[in-house]
Tab-separated table of C-alpha atoms and ligand atoms in Angstrom:
chain	number	residue	atom	x	y	z
P	1	MET	CA	0.001	-0.006	-0.001
P	2	LYS	CA	1.316	3.468	-0.886
P	3	GLN	CA	2.246	5.453	2.229
P	4	GLU	CA	0.992	8.917	2.814
P	5	GLN	CA	3.582	11.639	2.526
P	6	ILE	CA	4.344	13.816	5.549
P	7	ALA	CA	5.537	17.330	4.626
P	8	VAL	CA	7.700	19.017	7.248
P	9	ILE	CA	7.921	22.769	6.653
P	10	GLY	CA	11.197	24.189	7.914
P	11	ALA	CA	14.626	22.547	7.961
P	12	GLY	CA	15.933	24.074	11.183
P	13	VAL	CA	16.893	21.877	14.069
P	14	ILE	CA	13.266	21.373	15.064
P	15	GLY	CA	12.045	20.407	11.579
P	16	CYS	CA	15.040	18.147	10.934
P	17	ALA	CA	14.816	16.399	14.286
P	18	ILE	CA	11.123	15.756	13.553
P	19	ALA	CA	11.993	14.555	10.048
P	20	TRP	CA	14.443	12.069	11.567
P	21	ALA	CA	11.958	10.873	14.227
P	22	LEU	CA	9.309	10.283	11.555
P	23	SER	CA	11.704	8.618	9.069
P	24	ARG	CA	12.982	6.328	11.832
P	25	GLU	CA	9.422	5.076	12.203
P	26	GLY	CA	9.319	4.222	8.507
P	27	ARG	CA	7.266	7.211	7.384
P	28	GLN	CA	7.619	8.910	4.035
P	29	VAL	CA	8.954	12.392	4.775
P	30	LEU	CA	9.409	15.437	2.597
P	31	VAL	CA	11.246	18.424	4.200
P	32	LEU	CA	10.586	21.777	2.592
P	33	ASP	CA	12.741	24.847	3.156
P	34	ARG	CA	13.591	27.888	1.065
P	35	ALA	CA	17.236	27.442	2.053
P	36	PRO	CA	19.583	24.467	2.539
P	37	PRO	CA	18.921	22.625	5.828
P	38	GLY	CA	20.063	24.433	8.938
P	39	MET	CA	21.300	27.504	7.086
P	40	ALA	CA	18.588	30.135	7.150
P	41	GLY	CA	17.377	30.335	10.744
P	42	ALA	CA	18.389	30.392	14.396
P	43	SER	CA	19.549	26.745	14.187
P	44	PHE	CA	22.615	27.827	12.248
P	45	GLY	CA	23.875	30.494	14.579
P	46	ASN	CA	22.918	29.509	18.089
P	47	VAL	CA	25.552	29.191	20.744
P	48	GLY	CA	25.268	25.422	21.125
P	49	HIS	CA	24.351	25.224	24.796
P	50	ILE	CA	22.125	22.335	25.894
P	51	ALA	CA	20.455	24.458	28.519
P	52	ALA	CA	18.976	21.851	30.849
P	53	GLU	CA	19.008	24.503	33.579
P	54	LEU	CA	16.497	26.840	31.846
P	55	VAL	CA	13.469	25.099	33.256
P	56	GLN	CA	11.655	28.340	34.013
P	57	PRO	CA	10.055	30.361	31.249
P	58	LEU	CA	11.482	33.882	30.999
P	59	PRO	CA	8.466	36.016	32.032
P	60	SER	CA	8.917	36.887	35.689
P	61	ARG	CA	7.789	39.720	37.901
P	62	SER	CA	11.371	40.838	38.531
P	63	LEU	CA	12.065	41.063	34.791
P	64	LEU	CA	8.788	42.862	34.177
P	65	LEU	CA	9.624	45.488	36.785
P	66	GLY	CA	13.343	45.722	35.983
P	67	PHE	CA	13.401	45.129	32.258
P	68	TRP	CA	14.585	48.674	31.628
P	69	ARG	CA	17.913	47.816	33.310
P	70	GLU	CA	18.451	45.237	30.580
P	71	LEU	CA	18.015	47.758	27.745
P	72	TYR	CA	20.747	48.061	25.142
P	73	VAL	CA	21.046	51.835	25.627
P	74	LEU	CA	21.900	51.185	29.283
P	75	GLY	CA	24.482	48.564	28.414
P	76	GLY	CA	22.149	45.561	28.460
P	77	ALA	CA	21.242	42.964	25.834
P	78	LEU	CA	17.605	43.897	25.194
P	79	ASP	CA	16.658	46.209	22.363
P	80	ILE	CA	13.134	47.395	21.694
P	81	PRO	CA	13.151	50.220	19.119
P	82	LEU	CA	10.530	52.941	19.708
P	83	ARG	CA	9.044	52.381	16.245
P	84	ARG	CA	8.158	48.806	17.203
P	85	ILE	CA	6.370	49.581	20.458
P	86	PRO	CA	2.826	49.853	19.016
P	87	ALA	CA	3.171	46.500	17.184
P	88	LEU	CA	4.755	44.873	20.241
P	89	LEU	CA	2.191	46.047	22.840
P	90	PRO	CA	-0.249	43.116	22.529
P	91	TRP	CA	2.664	40.661	22.783
P	92	ALA	CA	4.055	42.564	25.764
P	93	ARG	CA	0.657	42.466	27.500
P	94	ARG	CA	0.616	38.715	27.162
P	95	PHE	CA	4.209	38.551	28.444
P	96	ALA	CA	3.110	40.545	31.471
P	97	ALA	CA	0.157	38.222	32.039
P	98	ALA	CA	2.463	35.194	31.857
P	99	THR	CA	4.531	36.441	34.787
P	100	ALA	CA	1.635	35.488	37.061
P	101	LEU	CA	1.706	31.969	35.653
P	102	ARG	CA	5.412	31.363	36.063
P	103	GLU	CA	5.108	28.578	38.610
P	104	THR	CA	2.445	26.716	36.613
P	105	ASN	CA	4.341	27.227	33.345
P	106	THR	CA	7.555	25.964	34.928
P	107	ARG	CA	5.675	22.799	35.842
P	108	HIS	CA	4.792	22.427	32.150
P	109	LEU	CA	8.200	23.317	30.723
P	110	ALA	CA	10.604	21.721	33.185
P	111	PRO	CA	9.804	18.063	32.278
P	112	LEU	CA	10.821	18.822	28.680
P	113	VAL	CA	13.955	20.823	29.499
P	114	ALA	CA	15.457	18.972	32.484
P	115	PRO	CA	16.303	15.721	30.607
P	116	ALA	CA	17.612	17.600	27.548
P	117	VAL	CA	21.225	16.425	27.791
P	118	ASP	CA	20.214	12.766	28.017
P	119	GLU	CA	17.645	13.279	25.222
P	120	THR	CA	20.219	14.996	22.988
P	121	ALA	CA	22.728	12.245	23.696
P	122	ARG	CA	20.118	9.657	22.750
P	123	LEU	CA	19.241	11.479	19.532
P	124	LEU	CA	22.861	11.943	18.476
P	125	ALA	CA	23.695	8.320	19.255
P	126	GLU	CA	20.731	7.180	17.113
P	127	ILE	CA	22.099	9.086	14.124
P	128	GLY	CA	25.638	7.896	14.720
P	129	LYS	CA	27.077	11.274	15.869
P	130	PRO	CA	27.473	11.013	19.642
P	131	GLY	CA	30.714	12.998	19.477
P	132	LEU	CA	28.872	16.229	18.614
P	133	LEU	CA	27.774	16.484	22.249
P	134	ARG	CA	30.003	17.393	25.169
P	135	ARG	CA	28.610	16.729	28.642
P	136	ASN	CA	30.899	19.059	30.544
P	137	GLY	CA	28.315	21.392	32.063
P	138	HIS	CA	28.776	25.159	31.828
P	139	TYR	CA	29.899	28.093	33.953
P	140	GLU	CA	28.189	31.289	34.978
P	141	VAL	CA	30.637	34.042	35.899
P	142	TRP	CA	30.226	37.386	37.718
P	143	ARG	CA	32.791	40.073	38.195
P	144	GLY	CA	33.084	43.082	40.511
P	145	ARG	CA	32.115	43.976	44.069
P	146	LYS	CA	28.817	42.116	44.052
P	147	ALA	CA	30.114	39.000	42.279
P	148	ARG	CA	30.086	36.682	45.285
P	149	LYS	CA	26.665	37.822	46.401
P	150	LEU	CA	25.155	37.313	42.955
P	151	CYS	CA	26.789	33.935	42.626
P	152	ALA	CA	25.475	32.804	46.014
P	153	ALA	CA	21.953	34.009	45.108
P	154	GLN	CA	22.062	32.073	41.862
P	155	ALA	CA	23.282	28.931	43.686
P	156	THR	CA	20.333	29.194	46.065
P	157	ALA	CA	17.836	29.769	43.263
P	158	THR	CA	19.097	26.859	41.197
P	159	ALA	CA	19.155	24.528	44.251
P	160	ARG	CA	15.493	25.421	44.832
P	161	LEU	CA	14.734	24.265	41.305
P	162	GLY	CA	16.734	21.057	41.699
P	163	ILE	CA	19.396	22.106	39.211
P	164	PRO	CA	22.783	20.677	40.123
P	165	THR	CA	25.600	23.236	40.520
P	166	GLU	CA	28.883	23.484	42.418
P	167	PRO	CA	31.303	26.367	43.063
P	168	ALA	CA	33.800	26.651	40.246
P	169	GLY	CA	37.190	25.358	41.417
P	170	ALA	CA	39.742	27.879	42.707
P	171	GLU	CA	42.245	26.839	40.046
P	172	TRP	CA	39.721	27.401	37.250
P	173	LEU	CA	38.841	30.829	38.682
P	174	ARG	CA	42.566	31.755	38.876
P	175	GLY	CA	42.937	30.812	35.172
P	176	LEU	CA	39.905	32.866	34.262
P	177	ALA	CA	41.055	35.859	36.268
P	178	ALA	CA	44.518	35.666	34.690
P	179	SER	CA	43.091	35.634	31.165
P	180	ILE	CA	40.717	38.516	31.944
P	181	SER	CA	43.152	40.709	33.843
P	182	ALA	CA	45.641	40.540	30.959
P	183	ALA	CA	43.206	42.953	29.296
P	184	ALA	CA	41.526	44.696	32.198
P	185	PRO	CA	42.180	45.694	35.807
P	186	PRO	CA	41.928	42.750	38.200
P	187	GLY	CA	38.710	42.424	40.159
P	188	ASP	CA	36.704	39.995	42.204
P	189	PHE	CA	35.338	36.956	40.420
P	190	ALA	CA	32.789	34.382	41.334
P	191	ALA	CA	31.596	31.506	39.212
P	192	LEU	CA	29.125	28.699	39.480
P	193	LYS	CA	29.547	25.466	37.592
P	194	PHE	CA	26.329	23.849	36.279
P	195	THR	CA	27.122	20.149	36.178
P	196	GLY	CA	24.061	18.810	34.375
P	197	THR	CA	24.244	20.764	31.134
P	198	GLY	CA	26.172	20.317	27.900
P	199	HIS	CA	27.014	21.796	24.529
P	200	VAL	CA	27.401	20.760	20.923
P	201	THR	CA	30.536	21.386	18.946
P	202	ASP	CA	28.668	22.697	15.886
P	203	PRO	CA	24.927	23.407	15.754
P	204	TRP	CA	24.796	23.293	11.949
P	205	GLN	CA	26.473	19.908	11.919
P	206	VAL	CA	23.768	18.637	14.234
P	207	VAL	CA	21.111	19.680	11.698
P	208	GLN	CA	23.118	18.212	8.822
P	209	ALA	CA	23.561	14.921	10.690
P	210	LEU	CA	19.812	14.727	11.284
P	211	VAL	CA	19.149	15.343	7.602
P	212	ASP	CA	21.667	12.761	6.506
P	213	ALA	CA	20.161	10.175	8.857
P	214	ALA	CA	16.610	10.967	7.705
P	215	MET	CA	17.659	10.752	4.055
P	216	LEU	CA	19.216	7.361	4.642
P	217	ARG	CA	15.730	6.266	5.747
P	218	GLY	CA	14.208	7.653	2.575
P	219	ALA	CA	13.366	11.290	3.497
P	220	ARG	CA	13.491	13.844	0.659
P	221	ILE	CA	14.614	17.464	0.980
P	222	ALA	CA	13.173	20.060	-1.386
P	223	ARG	CA	14.200	23.672	-1.660
P	224	ALA	CA	11.085	25.829	-2.004
P	225	GLU	CA	9.291	28.579	-0.103
P	226	VAL	CA	5.927	27.537	1.254
P	227	ARG	CA	3.232	30.096	0.445
P	228	SER	CA	0.129	28.497	1.939
P	229	ILE	CA	-1.423	25.306	3.238
P	230	GLU	CA	-4.869	24.100	2.151
P	231	VAL	CA	-6.716	21.451	4.028
P	232	HIS	CA	-9.018	19.111	2.019
P	233	PRO	CA	-11.061	16.213	3.337
P	234	ASP	CA	-8.632	13.629	1.889
P	235	ARG	CA	-5.286	15.489	1.823
P	236	VAL	CA	-3.376	18.629	2.636
P	237	ASP	CA	-1.974	20.734	-0.218
P	238	VAL	CA	1.200	22.669	0.411
P	239	ARG	CA	1.590	25.495	-2.116
P	240	THR	CA	5.196	26.410	-2.731
P	241	THR	CA	7.236	28.479	-5.095
P	242	GLY	CA	7.970	25.201	-6.900
P	243	GLY	CA	4.371	23.976	-7.246
P	244	VAL	CA	1.944	22.068	-5.050
P	245	GLU	CA	2.906	19.181	-2.823
P	246	HIS	CA	0.135	16.794	-1.763
P	247	ALA	CA	0.512	15.347	1.708
P	248	GLY	CA	-1.497	13.270	4.143
P	249	THR	CA	-0.005	15.137	7.088
P	250	VAL	CA	1.869	18.434	7.426
P	251	VAL	CA	4.156	19.580	10.275
P	252	ILE	CA	4.843	23.324	10.514
P	253	ALA	CA	8.315	23.892	12.012
P	254	ALA	CA	9.080	27.200	10.363
P	255	GLY	CA	10.705	28.963	13.342
P	256	ALA	CA	10.111	32.696	13.575
P	257	TRP	CA	8.330	32.686	10.221
P	258	ALA	CA	5.530	30.281	11.195
P	259	ALA	CA	2.777	32.746	12.028
P	260	PRO	CA	1.462	33.496	8.481
P	261	LEU	CA	1.249	29.781	7.669
P	262	LEU	CA	-0.786	29.163	10.841
P	263	GLU	CA	-2.915	32.229	10.316
P	264	GLY	CA	-3.975	30.805	6.924
P	265	LEU	CA	-5.352	27.866	8.888
P	266	GLY	CA	-7.261	30.026	11.328
P	267	LEU	CA	-4.745	30.090	14.178
P	268	ARG	CA	-3.582	33.644	14.917
P	269	VAL	CA	-0.367	33.303	16.913
P	270	PRO	CA	1.479	36.096	18.813
P	271	LEU	CA	4.895	34.991	17.584
P	272	GLU	CA	7.779	37.444	17.814
P	273	ALA	CA	11.376	37.240	16.666
P	274	ALA	CA	14.057	37.967	19.287
P	275	ARG	CA	17.201	38.523	17.276
P	276	GLY	CA	20.576	37.407	18.576
P	277	TYR	CA	24.079	37.936	17.188
P	278	HIS	CA	27.176	35.842	17.226
P	279	VAL	CA	30.822	36.347	16.337
P	280	GLU	CA	33.423	33.599	16.002
P	281	LEU	CA	37.035	33.666	17.053
P	282	ALA	CA	39.105	31.262	14.958
P	283	GLY	CA	41.711	29.277	16.838
P	284	ALA	CA	41.163	31.209	20.106
P	285	ASP	CA	41.981	29.341	23.325
P	286	PRO	CA	38.931	28.258	25.302
P	287	VAL	CA	39.032	28.994	29.030
P	288	ALA	CA	37.093	25.751	29.494
P	289	ASP	CA	35.743	22.917	27.374
P	290	ALA	CA	32.268	24.180	28.285
P	291	PRO	CA	30.160	27.273	27.604
P	292	ILE	CA	30.777	30.291	29.858
P	293	LEU	CA	28.011	32.762	30.536
P	294	TYR	CA	29.491	36.130	31.518
P	295	ALA	CA	26.439	37.297	33.432
P	296	ASP	CA	27.401	40.985	33.764
P	297	HIS	CA	28.252	41.217	30.062
P	298	HIS	CA	25.255	39.234	28.766
P	299	ILE	CA	27.580	37.106	26.644
P	300	VAL	CA	27.874	33.324	26.226
P	301	VAL	CA	31.081	31.923	24.829
P	302	THR	CA	31.076	28.297	23.649
P	303	PRO	CA	34.039	26.274	22.436
P	304	MET	CA	33.185	24.851	19.014
P	305	ALA	CA	35.212	22.836	16.499
P	306	GLY	CA	38.277	24.982	15.747
P	307	ARG	CA	36.839	28.200	17.110
P	308	LEU	CA	34.964	29.962	19.895
P	309	ARG	CA	31.464	31.282	19.267
P	310	ALA	CA	30.275	34.233	21.350
P	311	SER	CA	26.664	35.319	21.359
P	312	SER	CA	24.512	38.049	22.837
P	313	TYR	CA	21.444	40.328	22.469
P	314	MET	CA	17.674	40.023	22.349
P	315	ASP	CA	16.492	42.459	19.702
P	316	PHE	CA	12.823	42.930	19.130
P	317	VAL	CA	13.527	44.763	15.898
P	318	GLY	CA	11.303	42.705	13.615
P	319	LEU	CA	12.256	39.917	11.224
P	320	ASP	CA	13.464	42.055	8.362
P	321	ALA	CA	15.331	44.899	10.068
P	322	PRO	CA	18.892	45.401	8.875
P	323	PRO	CA	21.684	44.295	11.249
P	324	ASP	CA	23.020	46.813	13.728
P	325	SER	CA	26.824	47.061	13.417
P	326	ARG	CA	27.064	48.792	16.825
P	327	LYS	CA	26.000	45.556	18.430
P	328	ILE	CA	28.731	43.581	16.713
P	329	ASP	CA	31.316	46.226	17.692
P	330	ARG	CA	30.200	46.204	21.313
P	331	LEU	CA	30.250	42.397	21.435
P	332	LEU	CA	33.832	42.335	20.127
P	333	GLN	CA	34.888	45.124	22.492
P	334	ARG	CA	33.513	43.288	25.484
P	335	LEU	CA	35.104	40.019	24.400
P	336	GLY	CA	38.429	41.884	24.144
P	337	ARG	CA	37.974	43.200	27.700
P	338	LEU	CA	37.311	39.668	28.830
P	339	GLY	CA	40.712	38.654	27.525
P	340	TYR	CA	39.689	37.022	24.207
P	341	ASP	CA	41.873	37.552	21.173
P	342	CYS	CA	39.499	39.068	18.640
P	343	SER	CA	42.122	39.704	15.972
P	344	ARG	CA	40.816	36.768	13.925
P	345	ALA	CA	37.088	37.343	14.398
P	346	GLY	CA	35.080	35.915	11.518
P	347	ALA	CA	32.031	37.411	9.794
P	348	PRO	CA	29.272	38.167	12.275
P	349	TRP	CA	25.911	36.377	12.189
P	350	TRP	CA	22.440	37.378	13.359
P	351	GLY	CA	19.191	35.442	13.439
P	352	PRO	CA	15.727	35.277	15.031
P	353	ARG	CA	14.710	33.239	18.059
P	354	PRO	CA	11.012	32.338	17.678
P	355	VAL	CA	9.320	33.554	20.858
P	356	LEU	CA	5.754	33.246	22.107
P	357	PRO	CA	4.872	35.686	24.907
P	358	ASP	CA	4.646	33.055	27.668
P	359	TYR	CA	7.922	31.492	26.538
P	360	LEU	CA	6.350	28.040	26.251
P	361	PRO	CA	6.713	26.323	22.871
P	362	GLY	CA	3.786	25.754	20.571
P	363	ILE	CA	3.398	21.986	20.084
P	364	GLY	CA	0.127	20.487	18.892
P	365	ARG	CA	-2.331	20.152	16.112
P	366	VAL	CA	-4.526	22.579	14.166
P	367	PRO	CA	-8.060	21.503	15.170
P	368	ASP	CA	-9.885	19.135	12.831
P	369	THR	CA	-6.889	18.749	10.516
P	370	ARG	CA	-3.814	16.614	9.960
P	371	VAL	CA	-1.649	19.725	10.320
P	372	PHE	CA	0.675	19.752	13.332
P	373	TYR	CA	3.033	22.424	14.572
P	374	ALA	CA	6.247	22.696	16.568
P	375	ILE	CA	7.155	26.348	16.906
P	376	GLY	CA	8.185	29.040	19.434
P	377	HIS	CA	11.191	27.252	20.949
P	378	GLN	CA	12.551	30.621	22.044
P	379	HIS	CA	16.110	30.544	23.496
P	380	ILE	CA	16.223	26.732	23.853
P	381	GLY	CA	15.287	25.182	20.506
P	382	LEU	CA	18.489	23.175	20.247
P	383	THR	CA	17.965	22.036	23.844
P	384	LEU	CA	14.378	20.932	23.120
P	385	ALA	CA	14.860	19.472	19.631
P	386	ALA	CA	15.152	15.826	20.688
P	387	VAL	CA	12.168	15.871	23.038
P	388	THR	CA	10.015	17.914	20.609
P	389	ALA	CA	10.736	15.436	17.819
P	390	GLN	CA	9.526	12.557	20.004
P	391	LEU	CA	6.379	14.438	20.930
P	392	LEU	CA	5.590	15.205	17.278
P	393	ALA	CA	6.210	11.564	16.289
P	394	ASP	CA	3.745	10.537	18.996
P	395	LEU	CA	1.126	13.051	17.883
P	396	VAL	CA	1.430	12.134	14.210
P	397	ALA	CA	1.107	8.439	15.123
P	398	GLN	CA	-1.885	9.196	17.371
P	399	ARG	CA	-0.027	7.716	20.368
P	400	THR	CA	-0.376	9.278	23.774
P	401	PRO	CA	2.566	11.718	23.891
P	402	ARG	CA	5.158	10.970	26.549
P	403	HIS	CA	4.601	14.449	28.064
P	404	ASP	CA	1.346	16.318	28.423
P	405	VAL	CA	1.262	18.645	25.412
P	406	ARG	CA	-2.001	20.392	26.248
P	407	PRO	CA	-0.165	23.390	27.813
P	408	PHE	CA	1.615	23.929	24.497
P	409	ASP	CA	-1.582	24.091	22.371
P	410	LEU	CA	-1.634	27.397	20.500
P	411	ARG	CA	-5.306	27.881	21.290
P	412	ARG	CA	-4.071	29.014	24.716
P	413	PHE	CA	-3.739	32.448	23.212
P	414	GLY	CA	-7.517	32.558	23.006
P	415	VAL	CA	-7.849	32.461	19.268
P	416	PRO	CA	-10.171	29.583	18.478
P	417	GLY	CA	-9.134	27.382	15.584
P	418	ARG	CA	-11.836	27.409	12.954
P	419	ARG	CA	-12.685	24.492	10.702
P	420	VAL	CA	-10.491	24.743	7.691
P	421	THR	CA	-11.774	21.960	5.492
P	422	VAL	CA	-12.633	23.360	2.077
O	501	FAD	C1	22.064	33.992	18.989
O	501	FAD	C2	21.232	32.789	19.394
O	501	FAD	C3	21.780	31.903	20.321
O	501	FAD	C4	21.027	30.768	20.701
O	501	FAD	N1	21.590	29.861	21.559
O	501	FAD	C5	20.924	28.764	21.872
O	501	FAD	C6	21.549	27.782	22.680
O	501	FAD	O1	22.681	27.900	23.090
O	501	FAD	N2	20.810	26.623	23.008
O	501	FAD	C7	19.543	26.443	22.513
O	501	FAD	O2	18.945	25.442	22.870
O	501	FAD	N3	18.972	27.351	21.710
O	501	FAD	C8	19.634	28.485	21.378
O	501	FAD	N4	19.025	29.419	20.583
O	501	FAD	C9	17.645	29.209	20.118
O	501	FAD	C10	17.599	28.177	18.988
O	501	FAD	O3	18.590	28.452	18.029
O	501	FAD	C11	16.193	28.224	18.343
O	501	FAD	O4	15.220	28.065	19.321
O	501	FAD	C12	16.083	27.114	17.314
O	501	FAD	O5	17.153	27.136	16.391
O	501	FAD	C13	14.759	27.241	16.571
O	501	FAD	O6	14.756	26.208	15.604
O	501	FAD	P1	13.626	26.116	14.522
O	501	FAD	O7	13.934	24.921	13.697
O	501	FAD	O8	12.306	26.257	15.136
O	501	FAD	O9	13.803	27.470	13.658
O	501	FAD	P2	14.899	27.910	12.588
O	501	FAD	O10	16.229	27.351	12.895
O	501	FAD	O11	14.825	29.400	12.513
O	501	FAD	O12	14.416	27.231	11.235
O	501	FAD	C14	13.232	27.603	10.597
O	501	FAD	C15	13.402	27.222	9.152
O	501	FAD	O13	12.152	27.358	8.513
O	501	FAD	C16	12.377	27.856	7.219
O	501	FAD	N5	11.137	28.503	6.762
O	501	FAD	C17	10.384	29.416	7.427
O	501	FAD	N6	9.313	29.780	6.733
O	501	FAD	C18	9.373	29.040	5.590
O	501	FAD	C19	8.515	29.008	4.432
O	501	FAD	N7	7.383	29.670	4.368
O	501	FAD	N8	8.861	28.155	3.444
O	501	FAD	C20	10.008	27.432	3.479
O	501	FAD	N9	10.849	27.446	4.552
O	501	FAD	C21	10.527	28.253	5.588
O	501	FAD	C22	13.533	28.817	7.366
O	501	FAD	O14	14.171	29.021	6.142
O	501	FAD	C23	14.374	28.104	8.409
O	501	FAD	O15	15.359	27.275	7.790
O	501	FAD	C24	19.749	30.547	20.143
O	501	FAD	C25	19.251	31.417	19.189
O	501	FAD	C26	19.967	32.531	18.801
O	501	FAD	C27	19.437	33.451	17.747
């Protein structure tokens, strides 16, 4: 019997992990993207951290009240241009409302995030690339008069959430201080080591390995932009720049660009793009074989194959805004002050994190259709790729998903899905 085709829209880490999970189950998969896999979205340029510690969604009362301290103009990582405020207001209102639900939403998110290192290890072992993952934890570093106090407060907060940490060793701190004070006056340091996290040595290679593995099981990759999705009683038509693809099932995994595709199906989604930047330092010495979050500088530096990748910023500038060269300059300046040799910095990169206002992902099904979605993975899409792929494979197969996905249904934003059969 001829199998139905499953079209996965979006070849970022989420779409490709789903494509692998479906292909592994013997399904006939077609992945559609306007660019080569892993190249066009956040999955290319993220900083590779398997952030098993980020079990709490971002919206919190303290951030709501103190967000102005994080603004770019005051030295922080958050940029909200004045021109975007009217368009952002409804999203910001929902963000504010989500602060009151933080405990509940942590209960929903934590079971997906906490096992992320094991889940990523399982996924990479399945596709024959276990070496892409390093399970060395990561460090969070503070500098200055309040460093110790801030470090102790973070240790208490993480302990309360059951996240394993330990003080960074004195020797490691001495090495860090030496590398930093070569470029800046010495100061107090404090650092916390997170022992249950990890990183990948190249996020793009993770996507490529997923694609290769899915293709070995028969998946096809097609390069085309998806314009719309039409649901019929017996099939779903995916209209692309290259023609129409007929599918039995469709999975929308289009990252920060997913909203128009869902809106065409009656689901209006408050999806925003939070742009981040990275720069890479070829051949630079890592201070550790693990990511380091410089908390006061809002910078994460991760050792990757043959280079360091440093990332920062959360820009709500809109998807199509031109890049801001001041941000790249400031990132390089700060890295220089942290003791990194920026003389061989490569071309900068910027890309959009797909963020829903409550910072929970959108995982579910468009009502009354065979169209599923996996979007809004915010700052932790690489972290959640393995578990999301399992959930989607369960949903497509009509098995009970291994985690409760009802909190991730996009109808939580109060926009009822309408029947879309034509
Ligand atoms: C600077 C930065 C650092 C980050 N660091 C980390 C980290 O350390 N750890 C972590 O877990 N996460 C991190 N993230 C977040 C993570 O990268 C994202 O959550 C994740 O990559 C989202 O994956 P995705 O597949 O949903 O989207 P994307 O990777 O953006 O992929 C979406 C794909 O869909 C395609 N597409 C969209 N619309 C269409 C259409 N209509 N037709 C055809 N194709 C379409 C795009 O071309 C793109 O290839 C970071 C993000 C940024 C920006």
